[in-house]
Amino acid sequence: MRNILKLTAVLLMISIIHISIPMQVYGYDKGKVPEYVKIGLRYAESATPMISILGKGGLELGNDIGGGFNSMFSFLGNDEIIVRKDSFFMGFNGSFIEYQYDEQRDSNNSMIQGPIHVQIGPQFSTREEAQAFLSNLAYTGNKPYLSFEGSWQVWTGMFTSLTSAQSAMEAIRSTFPELELKVIPQNNMRIQILSSAGDVLCMLNLGETEYYFKSTTSTPIKVDGKNFRGDIGIKRYNDSDLTIINRLLLEEYLYSVVPKEMSGTWPLEAQKAQAVAARNYAIQNLGIHKQYGFDLCATSHCQVYGGFDSEHETSRKAVDETRGKFLTYKGNLVTPFYHSNSGGHTENSENIWSTPIDYLKGVNDPFSVGAPNDTWTYVMSKDQIQDLLNSKQLSVGELNGVQVTAYSDFGRVLKLELSGSADKKILEKEKVRSIFGYNNIKSTWFTVSTDASAIVITGNASEPQQISSSDFFVVTADGTEQMNGGLNQMVVFNGIDLKNISFNAQQYVFTGKGWGHGLGMSQWGAKKMAEEGYTYDQILTYYYTGTQIE
């Protein structure tokens, strides 16, 4: 039996660190599966002040009323338009950038467009009335445009200051003394819509209403160069820039998710398994981002979604051939966690997080062996580990040792002890990967060795053992004595070669298997199973114990 290096340390305090994940099981009801989903393309920190948008043949902008779409603005042709928040922008390299305006410095800079406008005439209850007024307005200044702020209005200008807006308003009054005029200040809920040349087409106060761009030809809509099926929604929140939402059919959403989560060139049956897993996951997590007005995001936080450009013919076929199919356990939808490579055996959920889940039990997985990352090695120096722990507020002083103190029955780490001159920390389960990095420690199925250990055969052992240099004893004239830990290194002769062994570990080697948490389906294992003739339902029920396809 091999023993992992143990170094003596003074135990001042033990900190137990662990993570858990909430698990929920929902009743299975096909009638409640939504036809459409809303995917957040940009929100919160990823929100941007401006986007470009293009619909081949034209776009309509409006909202849903009474089960139908209420078109408010039309943008015909194949010209790109710019949608941006009501703010300061400056022309730059044929486009625009948001600008930090300073009135004293920038008041004479004609390249800057601002968020202050002038209303010309009264408010109107219909777009047709406002459009008729605009068409008959013989105004030769800044081209007027329609704006909707709960009522229809005609505005002009994108002024950078109240002073410049008031000057423009007085000039208009001299020409149209009978008209109602009003300066319109900046509003955080308003968007500006411009031509690619920077001419205002219209403005819209979003308020709490959901507004969407629709293609007039049912073709994908291009947002900043990327194509998306369905509709593109715009929302404004006071604490962020533009929130961009893609509303589309659930099945069309999966067209993009499957090849982003699994290669579109892989066997059809493997992708069908991925399609069912992705469908389950989407339904189980609908509304996770409801505070931002959409169901799921487009990143790995939910499922990676790349839009129309990421689709693959085989992936679309996989989705179509499993349309309406779900993975269930005792009649309930399961949450089908999956990972890249199990390394040869999957794990029980309680050994990765904290909650036992009946359908997430470890199974032997020979299908993953031989695939990329079925084994891996990661090396860190003592100083690197100390610096890492310090940066995570987990300092132990001078590092004395790193050792696994508890394994699961299938070999994954349950507790990793980091001991030092001042403290001792214990990382549990997936917390190890979150601290050391998910791309560094690819799974919790690993062992730790150091440059202060050696593999020897002792007189009472039938197998080689890995032992610490601090555990060595020597025979002297006065008897057997333990080696002096104050030495820097010693030399061991194995009968053939001499080997230097350090007394104080300076390097730690993590040797592991697999990539990912190890729960549920191994994607590389699914690929191998498909190549060997297994069907998608056989793949899924193999990795998710006790489940069935409905």
XYZ file of C-alpha atoms in Angstrom:
550
model
C 0.000 0.000 0.000
C 1.319 3.433 -0.934
C 1.325 6.140 1.679
C 1.178 9.797 0.688
C 3.820 12.100 2.183
C 3.001 13.302 5.667
C 4.819 16.265 7.188
C 4.634 17.143 10.878
C 2.991 20.494 11.644
C 1.776 22.372 14.693
C -2.010 22.387 14.626
C -3.205 25.839 15.635
C -6.614 25.804 13.986
C -8.466 23.715 11.445
C -10.726 25.453 8.943
C -13.204 23.226 7.147
C -14.169 24.640 3.755
C -16.873 23.086 1.593
C -19.375 23.905 -1.096
C -22.838 22.627 -1.862
C -25.318 23.064 -4.664
C -29.090 23.293 -4.225
C -30.920 20.490 -5.964
C -34.570 20.556 -6.988
C -36.784 17.999 -8.670
C -39.749 19.222 -10.687
C -42.857 17.341 -11.710
C -42.834 16.203 -15.314
C -45.584 17.954 -17.299
C -45.099 18.225 -21.061
C -48.024 20.615 -21.266
C -46.079 23.213 -19.293
C -42.961 23.113 -21.451
C -42.752 26.577 -23.065
C -42.576 26.924 -26.826
C -40.278 29.944 -26.592
C -37.323 30.837 -24.374
C -35.584 34.146 -23.704
C -31.792 34.058 -23.762
C -29.703 36.882 -22.327
C -26.952 37.745 -24.795
C -25.701 40.729 -22.790
C -26.649 41.888 -19.324
C -25.232 43.313 -16.099
C -21.444 43.573 -16.531
C -21.573 42.258 -20.107
C -24.112 44.905 -21.167
C -22.870 47.429 -23.717
C -23.933 51.035 -24.413
C -24.573 50.350 -28.111
C -25.194 47.563 -30.631
C -25.528 47.357 -34.394
C -28.446 45.366 -35.763
C -29.384 44.216 -39.249
C -32.315 42.253 -40.616
C -32.131 41.067 -44.203
C -35.100 42.706 -45.920
C -36.054 44.858 -42.950
C -36.980 44.972 -39.272
C -40.012 45.856 -37.183
C -39.731 47.188 -33.620
C -42.661 46.808 -31.271
C -44.244 44.940 -28.377
C -46.691 42.110 -27.773
C -50.306 43.105 -27.176
C -53.242 40.728 -26.848
C -51.398 37.764 -28.278
C -50.196 39.691 -31.327
C -47.243 41.851 -32.245
C -47.773 45.611 -32.221
C -45.341 47.164 -34.706
C -44.315 50.677 -33.710
C -41.358 51.417 -35.997
C -40.323 49.959 -39.357
C -36.792 49.825 -40.753
C -36.939 48.682 -44.358
C -34.137 47.516 -46.607
C -30.810 45.903 -45.808
C -29.174 48.798 -44.000
C -27.586 48.350 -40.593
C -28.999 50.451 -37.768
C -27.479 51.479 -34.457
C -29.277 51.067 -31.143
C -27.743 52.846 -28.180
C -28.649 54.256 -24.810
C -29.557 57.930 -24.399
C -26.092 59.243 -23.604
C -23.065 61.094 -25.017
C -21.359 59.541 -28.048
C -18.555 60.626 -30.331
C -17.842 59.470 -33.866
C -14.770 57.237 -34.045
C -13.377 55.209 -36.974
C -16.720 55.081 -38.755
C -18.656 54.135 -35.629
C -19.415 55.637 -32.228
C -18.025 55.329 -28.725
C -19.632 56.450 -25.493
C -17.973 59.661 -24.351
C -17.390 61.253 -20.942
C -18.663 64.735 -21.722
C -17.265 67.844 -20.052
C -19.221 70.997 -20.955
C -16.329 73.371 -20.369
C -13.967 71.291 -22.482
C -16.321 69.931 -25.153
C -19.040 72.552 -25.710
C -17.720 73.397 -29.182
C -16.979 69.831 -30.286
C -19.409 69.112 -33.132
C -18.346 65.432 -33.218
C -20.210 64.730 -29.977
C -23.889 63.761 -29.922
C -25.797 64.168 -26.671
C -28.894 62.940 -24.780
C -30.845 66.207 -24.686
C -33.605 66.910 -27.213
C -36.309 69.419 -28.096
C -39.974 68.476 -28.455
C -41.810 70.263 -31.263
C -45.591 70.435 -31.039
C -48.071 68.550 -28.851
C -48.289 64.907 -27.808
C -50.246 62.532 -30.047
C -52.232 59.430 -29.223
C -51.331 57.567 -32.430
C -48.269 57.167 -34.588
C -50.278 58.164 -37.648
C -51.155 61.533 -36.110
C -47.540 62.183 -35.121
C -46.287 61.115 -38.551
C -48.771 63.427 -40.296
C -47.618 66.353 -38.150
C -43.963 65.521 -38.872
C -44.569 65.256 -42.611
C -46.190 68.704 -42.710
C -43.571 70.378 -40.508
C -41.557 72.759 -42.670
C -38.496 72.829 -40.442
C -35.044 73.290 -42.008
C -32.903 72.766 -38.882
C -31.847 69.419 -37.391
C -34.054 66.805 -39.021
C -37.039 66.029 -36.729
C -37.954 62.436 -35.857
C -40.613 60.434 -34.033
C -40.248 59.513 -30.376
C -42.468 57.423 -28.126
C -42.532 58.273 -24.393
C -45.892 56.805 -23.451
C -47.331 59.087 -26.129
C -46.181 59.927 -29.631
C -44.098 63.072 -30.028
C -41.922 64.843 -32.590
C -38.399 65.746 -31.460
C -35.271 67.237 -32.923
C -31.586 67.218 -32.059
C -29.106 65.355 -29.888
C -27.808 68.272 -27.864
C -24.966 68.034 -25.382
C -26.200 70.650 -22.907
C -29.373 72.341 -21.713
C -27.922 75.642 -22.909
C -27.495 74.461 -26.500
C -30.936 72.812 -26.448
C -32.585 76.009 -25.177
C -30.811 78.055 -27.862
C -32.138 75.676 -30.515
C -35.618 75.846 -28.989
C -35.648 79.655 -29.182
C -34.575 79.497 -32.833
C -37.465 77.126 -33.548
C -39.866 79.406 -31.651
C -38.935 82.309 -33.908
C -40.091 80.246 -36.891
C -43.064 78.486 -35.252
C -44.293 80.816 -32.469
C -47.619 79.002 -32.278
C -46.126 75.568 -31.492
C -45.597 74.058 -28.075
C -41.851 73.574 -27.472
C -40.084 71.727 -24.660
C -36.531 70.689 -23.752
C -36.320 66.921 -23.117
C -33.598 65.880 -20.622
C -31.637 62.617 -20.622
C -33.509 59.480 -19.505
C -31.913 56.191 -18.397
C -34.758 54.138 -19.887
C -34.560 55.698 -23.354
C -32.826 54.305 -26.437
C -31.723 56.138 -29.561
C -32.019 54.427 -32.955
C -29.789 55.794 -35.698
C -28.700 54.989 -39.211
C -25.156 53.698 -39.665
C -24.247 57.248 -40.731
C -25.397 58.606 -37.369
C -28.720 60.182 -38.404
C -31.527 59.804 -35.860
C -34.326 57.516 -37.045
C -36.415 57.494 -33.862
C -36.277 57.278 -30.074
C -38.120 55.096 -27.602
C -38.548 55.097 -23.835
C -38.565 51.409 -22.913
C -39.979 51.806 -19.415
C -41.159 48.425 -18.086
C -42.431 47.218 -21.471
C -40.691 44.456 -23.432
C -39.805 45.629 -26.945
C -38.458 43.374 -29.693
C -36.968 43.678 -33.152
C -38.559 41.221 -35.588
C -37.310 40.265 -39.017
C -39.825 41.091 -41.753
C -38.555 38.102 -43.760
C -38.228 35.515 -40.928
C -34.479 35.334 -41.506
C -31.852 35.551 -38.740
C -31.147 38.969 -37.253
C -27.529 40.072 -37.112
C -26.372 41.659 -33.842
C -22.842 43.072 -33.923
C -21.982 40.695 -36.747
C -23.505 37.520 -35.236
C -26.729 35.962 -36.540
C -29.583 34.912 -34.274
C -32.891 33.206 -34.973
C -36.091 34.665 -33.551
C -36.447 38.167 -32.114
C -34.002 40.548 -30.445
C -35.207 42.359 -27.328
C -33.778 45.489 -25.713
C -34.163 46.436 -22.042
C -32.698 49.202 -19.900
C -31.942 49.007 -16.197
C -30.661 51.897 -14.116
C -27.563 49.961 -13.059
C -26.428 48.741 -16.495
C -26.168 49.504 -20.193
C -28.284 47.739 -22.843
C -29.617 44.320 -21.882
C -29.922 42.290 -25.094
C -32.323 39.335 -25.213
C -32.846 36.710 -27.912
C -36.386 35.290 -27.891
C -36.706 32.137 -29.967
C -38.221 28.662 -30.095
C -36.857 26.268 -27.472
C -35.910 23.708 -30.121
C -34.097 26.342 -32.203
C -32.212 27.413 -29.089
C -31.012 23.810 -28.759
C -29.773 23.880 -32.375
C -26.962 26.136 -31.151
C -26.478 24.780 -27.630
C -25.750 21.184 -28.654
C -22.734 21.942 -30.921
C -21.418 24.483 -28.397
C -21.477 21.869 -25.622
C -20.423 18.911 -27.806
C -18.660 18.934 -31.178
C -21.078 19.003 -34.107
C -18.858 16.472 -35.892
C -19.385 13.771 -33.253
C -21.702 10.769 -33.846
C -25.422 11.478 -34.106
C -26.432 9.301 -31.134
C -23.988 11.090 -28.837
C -25.409 14.438 -29.934
C -28.955 13.165 -29.430
C -28.005 12.315 -25.843
C -26.585 15.828 -25.487
C -29.769 17.312 -26.988
C -31.988 15.584 -24.421
C -29.651 16.619 -21.602
C -29.624 20.221 -22.847
C -33.428 20.268 -23.178
C -33.816 18.975 -19.628
C -31.309 21.465 -18.294
C -33.009 24.386 -20.031
C -36.447 23.536 -18.657
C -35.113 22.889 -15.158
C -33.412 26.284 -15.046
C -35.954 28.532 -16.764
C -36.203 31.883 -15.027
C -32.821 31.711 -13.323
C -32.178 35.248 -14.647
C -35.722 36.579 -14.353
C -34.464 39.704 -12.562
C -32.959 40.720 -15.907
C -36.032 39.851 -17.941
C -34.897 36.561 -19.506
C -34.782 32.828 -18.757
C -31.200 31.694 -19.383
C -27.899 33.348 -20.240
C -25.693 32.433 -23.203
C -22.607 31.446 -21.176
C -21.450 28.342 -19.319
C -23.264 29.696 -16.248
C -26.347 28.202 -17.922
C -25.532 26.576 -21.274
C -23.219 27.965 -23.939
C -25.290 29.445 -26.783
C -23.779 31.001 -29.899
C -26.790 31.691 -32.099
C -27.370 30.700 -35.719
C -23.697 30.857 -36.720
C -22.830 28.091 -34.226
C -25.335 25.570 -35.563
C -24.276 22.322 -37.239
C -26.322 20.109 -39.551
C -25.838 16.974 -37.429
C -26.700 18.860 -34.247
C -29.954 20.139 -35.773
C -30.801 16.576 -36.759
C -30.085 15.411 -33.199
C -32.483 18.008 -31.804
C -35.193 17.253 -34.373
C -35.017 13.488 -33.805
C -35.410 13.926 -30.032
C -38.030 16.693 -30.195
C -40.215 16.580 -27.094
C -38.064 13.913 -25.411
C -37.010 14.308 -21.776
C -35.002 12.309 -19.258
C -37.026 11.459 -16.149
C -36.610 9.693 -12.823
C -39.810 8.310 -11.303
C -41.837 10.621 -13.524
C -39.890 13.781 -12.691
C -37.509 15.709 -14.902
C -33.897 15.232 -13.869
C -31.167 17.855 -13.866
C -28.665 16.144 -16.189
C -25.252 17.338 -15.064
C -22.550 16.304 -17.498
C -18.799 16.726 -17.852
C -15.985 16.234 -20.355
C -14.281 13.004 -19.226
C -14.857 10.865 -16.129
C -11.379 9.324 -16.223
C -12.873 5.837 -16.020
C -15.547 6.111 -13.319
C -18.256 8.655 -12.535
C -19.046 9.767 -8.986
C -21.904 10.042 -6.496
C -23.356 13.543 -6.209
C -22.791 13.755 -2.447
C -19.055 13.256 -2.978
C -18.843 16.288 -5.267
C -21.351 18.629 -3.644
C -23.381 17.621 -0.601
C -26.801 16.267 -1.560
C -27.365 12.602 -2.517
C -29.267 12.355 -5.815
C -30.614 8.943 -6.768
C -29.889 9.269 -10.484
C -26.382 10.702 -9.967
C -24.549 7.606 -8.745
C -21.062 6.546 -9.752
C -20.811 4.007 -12.588
C -17.842 2.249 -14.144
C -16.938 4.108 -17.333
C -14.411 2.301 -19.537
C -15.704 4.333 -22.492
C -13.853 7.435 -21.257
C -10.476 5.734 -20.950
C -8.106 6.623 -23.761
C -9.867 9.898 -24.563
C -8.292 13.342 -24.033
C -7.662 14.209 -20.376
C -8.390 10.727 -19.078
C -5.145 11.314 -17.156
C -3.341 14.547 -16.319
C -0.542 16.019 -14.213
C -0.190 19.458 -12.679
C 2.915 20.686 -10.859
C 3.145 23.587 -8.399
C 6.053 24.842 -6.353
C 5.809 25.445 -2.627
C 6.024 29.203 -3.215
C 3.261 29.101 -5.833
C 0.907 27.311 -3.454
C 1.739 29.733 -0.637
C 1.064 32.709 -2.909
C -2.205 31.150 -4.076
C -3.429 30.538 -0.531
C -2.498 34.071 0.489
C -4.431 35.507 -2.469
C -7.510 33.503 -1.433
C -7.258 34.615 2.219
C -6.337 31.037 3.199
C -2.826 31.653 4.500
C -1.227 28.861 6.544
C 2.138 30.554 7.005
C 5.100 28.697 5.542
C 3.719 25.643 3.756
C 4.781 22.341 5.337
C 2.638 19.849 3.495
C -0.243 19.081 1.144
C -1.972 15.748 1.568
C -5.272 14.048 0.870
C -6.872 12.913 4.120
C -10.093 11.407 2.739
C -11.112 9.755 -0.527
C -14.480 8.576 -1.837
C -14.973 4.894 -2.609
C -14.310 5.713 -6.271
C -11.065 7.593 -5.588
C -12.078 11.242 -5.629
C -10.752 13.638 -3.019
C -13.109 14.445 -0.163
C -10.609 16.396 1.949
C -7.299 18.028 1.081
C -5.215 19.225 4.008
C -2.813 22.152 3.622
C -0.634 22.521 6.710
C 1.760 25.307 7.529
C 3.746 26.973 10.259
C 0.806 29.117 11.372
C -2.386 27.302 10.447
C -4.019 24.377 8.742
C -6.760 24.512 6.103
C -8.929 21.700 4.807
C -10.542 22.030 1.394
C -13.464 19.730 0.735
C -14.543 18.182 -2.563
C -14.971 20.661 -5.465
C -13.645 23.513 -3.313
C -10.185 22.174 -4.142
C -10.732 22.930 -7.835
C -12.325 26.313 -7.177
C -9.224 27.378 -5.220
C -6.511 25.830 -7.405
C -8.319 26.483 -10.711
C -10.663 24.273 -12.705
C -8.277 24.089 -15.648
C -5.337 23.218 -13.386
C -6.885 20.577 -11.140
C -9.077 19.066 -13.840
C -10.997 16.811 -11.455
C -10.999 15.764 -7.804
C -9.763 12.301 -8.780
C -6.079 12.835 -7.985
C -3.160 12.033 -5.693
C -0.394 14.322 -4.444
C 3.331 13.550 -4.371
C 6.382 15.723 -3.731
C 10.105 15.918 -4.356
C 10.547 14.988 -0.669
C 9.143 11.494 -1.094
C 10.523 8.264 -2.502
C 9.205 4.846 -3.444
C 10.924 2.082 -1.487
C 10.482 -1.574 -0.579
C 10.756 -2.182 3.141
C 11.363 -5.436 4.875
C 7.757 -5.845 6.009
C 6.017 -4.698 2.822
C 5.143 -6.763 -0.223
C 4.606 -3.722 -2.460
C 6.567 -0.502 -3.073
C 5.619 2.332 -0.740
C 5.780 6.097 -1.205
C 7.179 7.563 2.013
C 8.391 10.936 3.230
C 12.064 11.616 3.804
C 11.123 12.678 7.328
C 10.044 9.069 7.964
C 13.484 7.639 7.126
C 15.612 5.897 9.790
C 19.303 4.993 9.614
C 21.426 2.490 11.471
C 24.338 4.077 13.370
C 26.922 2.793 15.855
C 24.524 3.802 18.620
C 21.509 2.097 17.093
C 18.609 3.120 14.865
C 17.921 6.863 14.637
C 15.392 8.974 12.727
C 16.875 11.138 9.982
C 17.599 14.752 10.869
C 14.840 16.908 9.384
C 17.155 19.899 9.545
C 19.159 18.571 6.614
C 18.367 19.955 3.164
C 18.658 16.665 1.309
C 20.057 13.167 1.389
C 21.366 10.699 -1.170
C 19.770 7.267 -1.569
C 21.395 4.355 -3.410
C 19.020 1.849 -4.994
C 21.706 -0.586 -6.046
C 22.066 0.996 -9.462
C 21.787 4.770 -9.202
C 22.154 7.523 -6.646
C 19.120 9.774 -6.057
C 18.934 13.116 -4.232
C 15.884 13.447 -1.984
C 14.938 16.750 -0.355
C 13.894 16.863 3.293
C 11.697 19.901 2.701
C 9.224 19.591 -0.146
C 9.696 22.314 -2.739
C 7.467 20.860 -5.453
C 4.014 19.255 -5.371
C 2.755 17.019 -8.156
C -0.991 16.475 -8.636
C -1.635 13.358 -10.723
C -5.240 12.827 -11.717
C -7.882 11.348 -13.990
C -10.679 12.950 -16.009
C -11.881 16.512 -16.542
C -14.925 17.923 -14.819
C -16.977 17.174 -11.733
C -17.527 13.553 -12.757
C -21.313 13.545 -12.294
C -23.705 12.071 -14.831
C -22.750 11.761 -18.488
C -19.151 11.833 -19.650
C -19.215 13.504 -23.057
C -16.163 11.627 -24.313
C -17.693 8.446 -22.950
C -20.929 9.181 -24.815
C -18.934 9.629 -28.020
C -17.265 6.244 -27.580
C -20.562 4.537 -26.769
C -22.132 6.001 -29.917
C -19.170 4.807 -31.979
C -19.721 1.309 -30.575
C -23.381 1.296 -31.601
C -25.209 2.395 -28.460
C -28.310 4.561 -28.952
C -28.901 7.892 -27.230
C -31.385 6.441 -24.733
C -28.933 3.670 -23.807
C -26.213 6.274 -23.287
C -28.368 8.427 -21.039
C -29.797 5.619 -18.914
C -26.280 4.197 -18.471
C -24.900 7.396 -16.980
C -28.048 8.473 -15.104
C -29.030 5.519 -12.940
C -32.701 4.549 -12.762
C -33.848 7.035 -15.406
C -35.918 6.664 -18.556
C -36.773 8.638 -21.700
C -40.320 10.012 -21.988
